[in-house]
mmCIF file of C-alpha atoms in Angstrom:
data_model
loop_
_atom_site.group_PDB
_atom_site.id
_atom_site.type_symbol
_atom_site.label_atom_id
_atom_site.label_comp_id
_atom_site.label_asym_id
_atom_site.label_seq_id
_atom_site.Cartn_x
_atom_site.Cartn_y
_atom_site.Cartn_z
ATOM 1 C CA MET A 1 -0.188 0.215 -0.259
ATOM 2 C CA ASN A 2 1.312 3.269 -0.763
ATOM 3 C CA GLU A 3 0.675 6.509 1.473
ATOM 4 C CA LEU A 4 -2.179 7.677 0.497
ATOM 5 C CA GLU A 5 -3.791 4.069 0.701
ATOM 6 C CA LYS A 6 -2.580 3.646 4.423
ATOM 7 C CA CYS A 7 -4.549 7.105 5.160
ATOM 8 C CA MET A 8 -7.815 6.387 3.721
ATOM 9 C CA ALA A 9 -7.611 2.831 5.277
ATOM 10 C CA GLY A 10 -7.347 4.100 8.762
ATOM 11 C CA GLU A 11 -3.669 3.134 9.213
ATOM 12 C CA TYR A 12 -0.762 4.688 9.873
ATOM 13 C CA TYR A 13 1.014 7.233 6.908
ATOM 14 C CA ASP A 14 3.395 9.319 6.755
ATOM 15 C CA CYS A 15 1.697 13.059 6.599
ATOM 16 C CA HIS A 16 4.441 13.776 4.944
ATOM 17 C CA ASP A 17 5.056 12.090 1.529
ATOM 18 C CA GLU A 18 4.687 14.539 -0.789
ATOM 19 C CA ILE A 19 1.175 13.200 -2.208
ATOM 20 C CA PHE A 20 0.125 15.413 0.769
ATOM 21 C CA LEU A 21 2.058 18.265 0.828
ATOM 22 C CA GLY A 22 0.637 18.059 -2.683
ATOM 23 C CA PHE A 23 -3.219 18.194 -1.592
ATOM 24 C CA LYS A 24 -1.825 21.086 0.795
ATOM 25 C CA ALA A 25 -0.124 23.265 -1.313
ATOM 26 C CA ARG A 26 -3.424 23.048 -3.658
ATOM 27 C CA ALA A 27 -6.221 23.396 -1.312
ATOM 28 C CA ARG A 28 -3.988 26.790 0.124
ATOM 29 C CA LYS A 29 -3.681 28.075 -3.422
ATOM 30 C CA LEU A 30 -7.628 28.052 -3.626
ATOM 31 C CA LEU A 31 -8.115 28.477 -0.371
ATOM 32 C CA LYS A 32 -6.089 32.330 -0.685
ATOM 33 C CA GLU A 33 -8.075 32.878 -3.796
ATOM 34 C CA TYR A 34 -11.198 32.250 -1.826
ATOM 35 C CA HIS A 35 -10.561 34.518 0.931
ATOM 36 C CA GLY A 36 -9.766 37.411 -1.422
ATOM 37 C CA LEU A 37 -13.476 37.180 -2.904
ATOM 38 C CA ALA A 38 -16.051 39.503 -1.842
ATOM 39 C CA TYR A 39 -19.067 38.720 -0.186
ATOM 40 C CA GLU A 40 -21.144 39.275 -3.192
ATOM 41 C CA GLN A 41 -18.934 37.391 -5.499
ATOM 42 C CA LYS A 42 -21.551 34.136 -5.263
ATOM 43 C CA GLU A 43 -20.831 32.549 -8.566
ATOM 44 C CA GLU A 44 -17.084 33.127 -7.982
ATOM 45 C CA LYS A 45 -17.019 31.936 -4.924
ATOM 46 C CA ARG A 46 -18.762 28.662 -5.804
ATOM 47 C CA GLU A 47 -16.457 27.405 -8.871
ATOM 48 C CA LEU A 48 -13.281 28.182 -6.395
ATOM 49 C CA LEU A 49 -15.640 25.487 -4.238
ATOM 50 C CA LYS A 50 -16.218 23.058 -6.703
ATOM 51 C CA GLN A 51 -12.425 22.566 -7.555
ATOM 52 C CA LEU A 52 -12.091 22.604 -3.789
ATOM 53 C CA PHE A 53 -14.012 20.267 -2.398
ATOM 54 C CA GLY A 54 -14.248 16.512 -3.640
ATOM 55 C CA GLY A 55 -18.154 17.180 -4.615
ATOM 56 C CA MET A 56 -20.489 19.969 -3.562
ATOM 57 C CA GLY A 57 -24.009 19.737 -4.143
ATOM 58 C CA GLU A 58 -26.665 22.465 -5.061
ATOM 59 C CA ASN A 59 -27.287 25.524 -2.880
ATOM 60 C CA VAL A 60 -23.969 25.759 -0.740
ATOM 61 C CA SER A 61 -22.704 28.605 1.723
ATOM 62 C CA VAL A 62 -19.050 28.243 3.323
ATOM 63 C CA GLY A 63 -18.802 31.672 5.399
ATOM 64 C CA GLN A 64 -14.975 32.936 5.158
ATOM 65 C CA PRO A 65 -12.465 32.091 6.863
ATOM 66 C CA PHE A 66 -12.457 28.814 6.118
ATOM 67 C CA LEU A 67 -9.782 26.542 6.635
ATOM 68 C CA CYS A 68 -9.308 22.544 5.381
ATOM 69 C CA ASP A 69 -5.706 20.585 4.907
ATOM 70 C CA TYR A 70 -6.345 18.884 1.603
ATOM 71 C CA GLY A 71 -10.413 19.689 0.565
ATOM 72 C CA ARG A 72 -9.863 16.832 -2.303
ATOM 73 C CA ASN A 73 -12.080 14.618 1.270
ATOM 74 C CA ILE A 74 -14.506 16.359 1.690
ATOM 75 C CA TYR A 75 -18.307 16.227 0.091
ATOM 76 C CA ILE A 76 -21.292 18.336 0.532
ATOM 77 C CA GLY A 77 -24.391 17.356 0.025
ATOM 78 C CA ASN A 78 -27.726 20.200 -1.522
ATOM 79 C CA HIS A 79 -28.623 22.963 0.702
ATOM 80 C CA VAL A 80 -25.376 22.878 3.301
ATOM 81 C CA SER A 81 -24.732 26.550 5.138
ATOM 82 C CA VAL A 82 -20.801 26.562 6.865
ATOM 83 C CA ASN A 83 -20.975 29.608 8.810
ATOM 84 C CA MET A 84 -17.736 31.386 9.043
ATOM 85 C CA ASN A 85 -14.671 30.221 11.092
ATOM 86 C CA CYS A 86 -14.835 26.547 10.775
ATOM 87 C CA THR A 87 -12.021 23.745 10.533
ATOM 88 C CA PHE A 88 -12.173 21.157 8.487
ATOM 89 C CA VAL A 89 -9.345 18.370 8.632
ATOM 90 C CA ASP A 90 -10.166 16.177 6.119
ATOM 91 C CA CYS A 91 -7.097 13.635 6.095
ATOM 92 C CA ASN A 92 -9.635 11.037 5.378
ATOM 93 C CA THR A 93 -13.195 11.793 4.215
ATOM 94 C CA ILE A 94 -15.769 14.340 6.341
ATOM 95 C CA THR A 95 -18.687 13.788 4.002
ATOM 96 C CA ILE A 96 -22.063 16.257 5.385
ATOM 97 C CA GLY A 97 -25.307 15.214 4.286
ATOM 98 C CA ASP A 98 -28.298 17.383 3.142
ATOM 99 C CA HIS A 99 -29.895 20.270 4.799
ATOM 100 C CA VAL A 100 -27.129 21.221 6.978
ATOM 101 C CA LEU A 101 -26.538 24.230 9.334
ATOM 102 C CA ILE A 102 -22.950 24.145 10.985
ATOM 103 C CA ALA A 103 -22.462 27.023 12.757
ATOM 104 C CA SER A 104 -19.328 29.417 13.267
ATOM 105 C CA ASN A 105 -16.404 27.942 14.839
ATOM 106 C CA VAL A 106 -17.138 24.070 13.785
ATOM 107 C CA GLN A 107 -13.636 21.560 13.838
ATOM 108 C CA LEU A 108 -14.053 18.351 12.206
ATOM 109 C CA TYR A 109 -10.845 16.179 12.763
ATOM 110 C CA THR A 110 -10.240 12.994 11.268
ATOM 111 C CA ALA A 111 -6.838 13.143 12.293
ATOM 112 C CA ALA A 112 -5.243 11.558 15.054
ATOM 113 C CA HIS A 113 -2.605 9.916 17.097
ATOM 114 C CA PRO A 114 -2.129 7.050 19.691
ATOM 115 C CA VAL A 115 -2.915 7.724 23.404
ATOM 116 C CA SER A 116 0.341 5.857 24.583
ATOM 117 C CA LEU A 117 3.536 7.612 23.746
ATOM 118 C CA ALA A 118 5.155 4.195 23.829
ATOM 119 C CA GLU A 119 3.033 3.954 20.311
ATOM 120 C CA ARG A 120 2.430 7.835 19.485
ATOM 121 C CA LEU A 121 6.882 8.033 19.024
ATOM 122 C CA THR A 122 7.509 6.400 15.691
ATOM 123 C CA PRO A 123 9.105 3.351 15.663
ATOM 124 C CA GLY A 124 13.184 4.098 15.154
ATOM 125 C CA TRP A 125 13.021 7.839 15.932
ATOM 126 C CA GLU A 126 16.217 9.855 17.090
ATOM 127 C CA PRO A 127 16.197 13.218 18.122
ATOM 128 C CA GLY A 128 17.837 15.081 14.456
ATOM 129 C CA SER A 129 16.472 12.806 12.347
ATOM 130 C CA GLU A 130 14.126 14.089 9.356
ATOM 131 C CA GLN A 131 11.273 12.012 10.234
ATOM 132 C CA TYR A 132 8.402 13.192 11.503
ATOM 133 C CA PHE A 133 8.240 12.378 15.261
ATOM 134 C CA CYS A 134 4.885 10.575 15.853
ATOM 135 C CA ARG A 135 2.337 8.024 14.311
ATOM 136 C CA THR A 136 -0.923 9.203 12.919
ATOM 137 C CA TYR A 137 -3.603 8.057 11.150
ATOM 138 C CA ALA A 138 -7.281 9.426 9.811
ATOM 139 C CA LEU A 139 -11.113 8.107 9.611
ATOM 140 C CA PRO A 140 -13.434 9.770 7.962
ATOM 141 C CA ILE A 141 -16.342 11.115 9.571
ATOM 142 C CA ARG A 142 -20.131 11.765 8.527
ATOM 143 C CA ILE A 143 -22.821 14.042 9.114
ATOM 144 C CA GLY A 144 -26.108 12.683 7.805
ATOM 145 C CA ASN A 145 -28.812 14.627 6.370
ATOM 146 C CA GLY A 146 -30.627 17.465 8.441
ATOM 147 C CA CYS A 147 -27.890 18.006 10.721
ATOM 148 C CA TRP A 148 -27.119 21.564 12.739
ATOM 149 C CA LEU A 149 -24.033 21.907 14.845
ATOM 150 C CA GLY A 150 -24.313 24.145 17.091
ATOM 151 C CA GLY A 151 -21.578 27.209 17.314
ATOM 152 C CA GLY A 152 -17.947 26.196 18.114
ATOM 153 C CA VAL A 153 -18.615 21.907 17.865
ATOM 154 C CA ILE A 154 -16.220 19.583 17.735
ATOM 155 C CA VAL A 155 -16.020 16.576 16.013
ATOM 156 C CA LEU A 156 -13.294 13.441 16.546
ATOM 157 C CA PRO A 157 -12.586 11.288 14.022
ATOM 158 C CA GLY A 158 -14.167 7.836 12.997
ATOM 159 C CA VAL A 159 -17.552 9.882 14.508
ATOM 160 C CA THR A 160 -21.170 9.672 12.631
ATOM 161 C CA ILE A 161 -23.885 11.938 13.727
ATOM 162 C CA GLY A 162 -27.259 10.203 12.549
ATOM 163 C CA ASP A 163 -30.169 11.908 10.271
ATOM 164 C CA GLY A 164 -31.932 15.209 11.867
ATOM 165 C CA SER A 165 -29.729 15.276 15.168
ATOM 166 C CA VAL A 166 -29.182 18.466 16.459
ATOM 167 C CA ILE A 167 -25.071 18.945 18.678
ATOM 168 C CA GLY A 168 -25.446 21.661 21.545
ATOM 169 C CA ALA A 169 -22.895 24.506 21.062
ATOM 170 C CA GLY A 170 -19.849 24.121 22.325
ATOM 171 C CA SER A 171 -20.087 20.429 22.247
ATOM 172 C CA VAL A 172 -16.925 18.180 21.629
ATOM 173 C CA VAL A 173 -18.426 14.908 20.256
ATOM 174 C CA THR A 174 -16.496 11.841 20.846
ATOM 175 C CA LYS A 175 -18.705 8.611 19.576
ATOM 176 C CA ASP A 176 -21.680 8.617 17.057
ATOM 177 C CA ILE A 177 -24.685 9.988 17.696
ATOM 178 C CA PRO A 178 -27.621 8.798 16.609
ATOM 179 C CA GLU A 179 -30.677 9.665 14.340
ATOM 180 C CA HIS A 180 -32.950 12.567 15.293
ATOM 181 C CA SER A 181 -31.331 13.115 18.902
ATOM 182 C CA LEU A 182 -30.875 16.441 20.447
ATOM 183 C CA ALA A 183 -26.970 15.382 22.165
ATOM 184 C CA VAL A 184 -25.054 18.312 24.227
ATOM 185 C CA GLY A 185 -21.740 18.522 26.500
ATOM 186 C CA ASN A 186 -18.318 17.296 26.614
ATOM 187 C CA PRO A 187 -18.117 14.622 25.839
ATOM 188 C CA CYS A 188 -21.209 14.836 24.461
ATOM 189 C CA ARG A 189 -24.249 13.119 25.497
ATOM 190 C CA VAL A 190 -27.736 12.326 23.822
ATOM 191 C CA ILE A 191 -30.267 14.107 26.116
ATOM 192 C CA ARG A 192 -33.915 13.349 24.499
ATOM 193 C CA ARG A 193 -35.002 12.501 20.938
ATOM 194 C CA ILE A 194 -36.732 14.629 18.178
ATOM 195 C CA ASP A 195 -39.545 13.871 17.317
ATOM 196 C CA GLU A 196 -39.694 13.414 13.965
ATOM 197 C CA GLU A 197 -43.152 14.795 13.539
ATOM 198 C CA GLU A 198 -41.833 18.082 16.060
ATOM 199 C CA SER A 199 -39.292 18.211 13.528
ATOM 200 C CA HIS A 200 -41.618 18.919 10.618
ATOM 201 C CA VAL A 201 -43.641 21.139 12.698
ATOM 202 C CA LYS A 202 -40.521 23.477 12.899
ATOM 203 C CA ASN A 203 -39.238 23.471 9.759
ATOM 204 C CA SER A 204 -42.325 24.059 8.544
ATOM 205 C CA GLY A 205 -42.751 27.416 10.373
ATOM 206 C CA LEU A 206 -45.717 26.263 12.431
#
């Protein structure tokens, strides 16, 4: 397996391999252009986002500033709003469904390192070595249809948030959240189920 294949399989990989440096350089170039556009330049912004992301549906808004690692691993559905100052560390895939609201300062992290120091250090690494000193792996994040992530939410690697769920502001999501759930806190926990009829009434403005 090459380093990209290892990364996408959730195995340890060399995040400084040339292929990833190329991904980062391209993303930073596109992001620099994106941040240079005015708010009302919506068509130009959309074209840049289509180049940056792996896939993007209709009626997608991404506030400025916005940061990501590669961009190519981000897949966004239809009718999605990403507010300002969000960070998507997309070393593995970040998949966002339709009709999703992502508030300001949300952070989605696919990259991680082992907790144990002995496992975290790269085997054979020595001070002064050009080899990166720690092991890295990445796991995908999935946000289902109809979700709302409140301000400052952090989603950790490997997490799936089920369709129709709401994550309260400031929550740190460390584990999967079932569909149609209201979840809050650090670590984030489900506090109640959101009834589908209740969601329909609220979304209808009744």
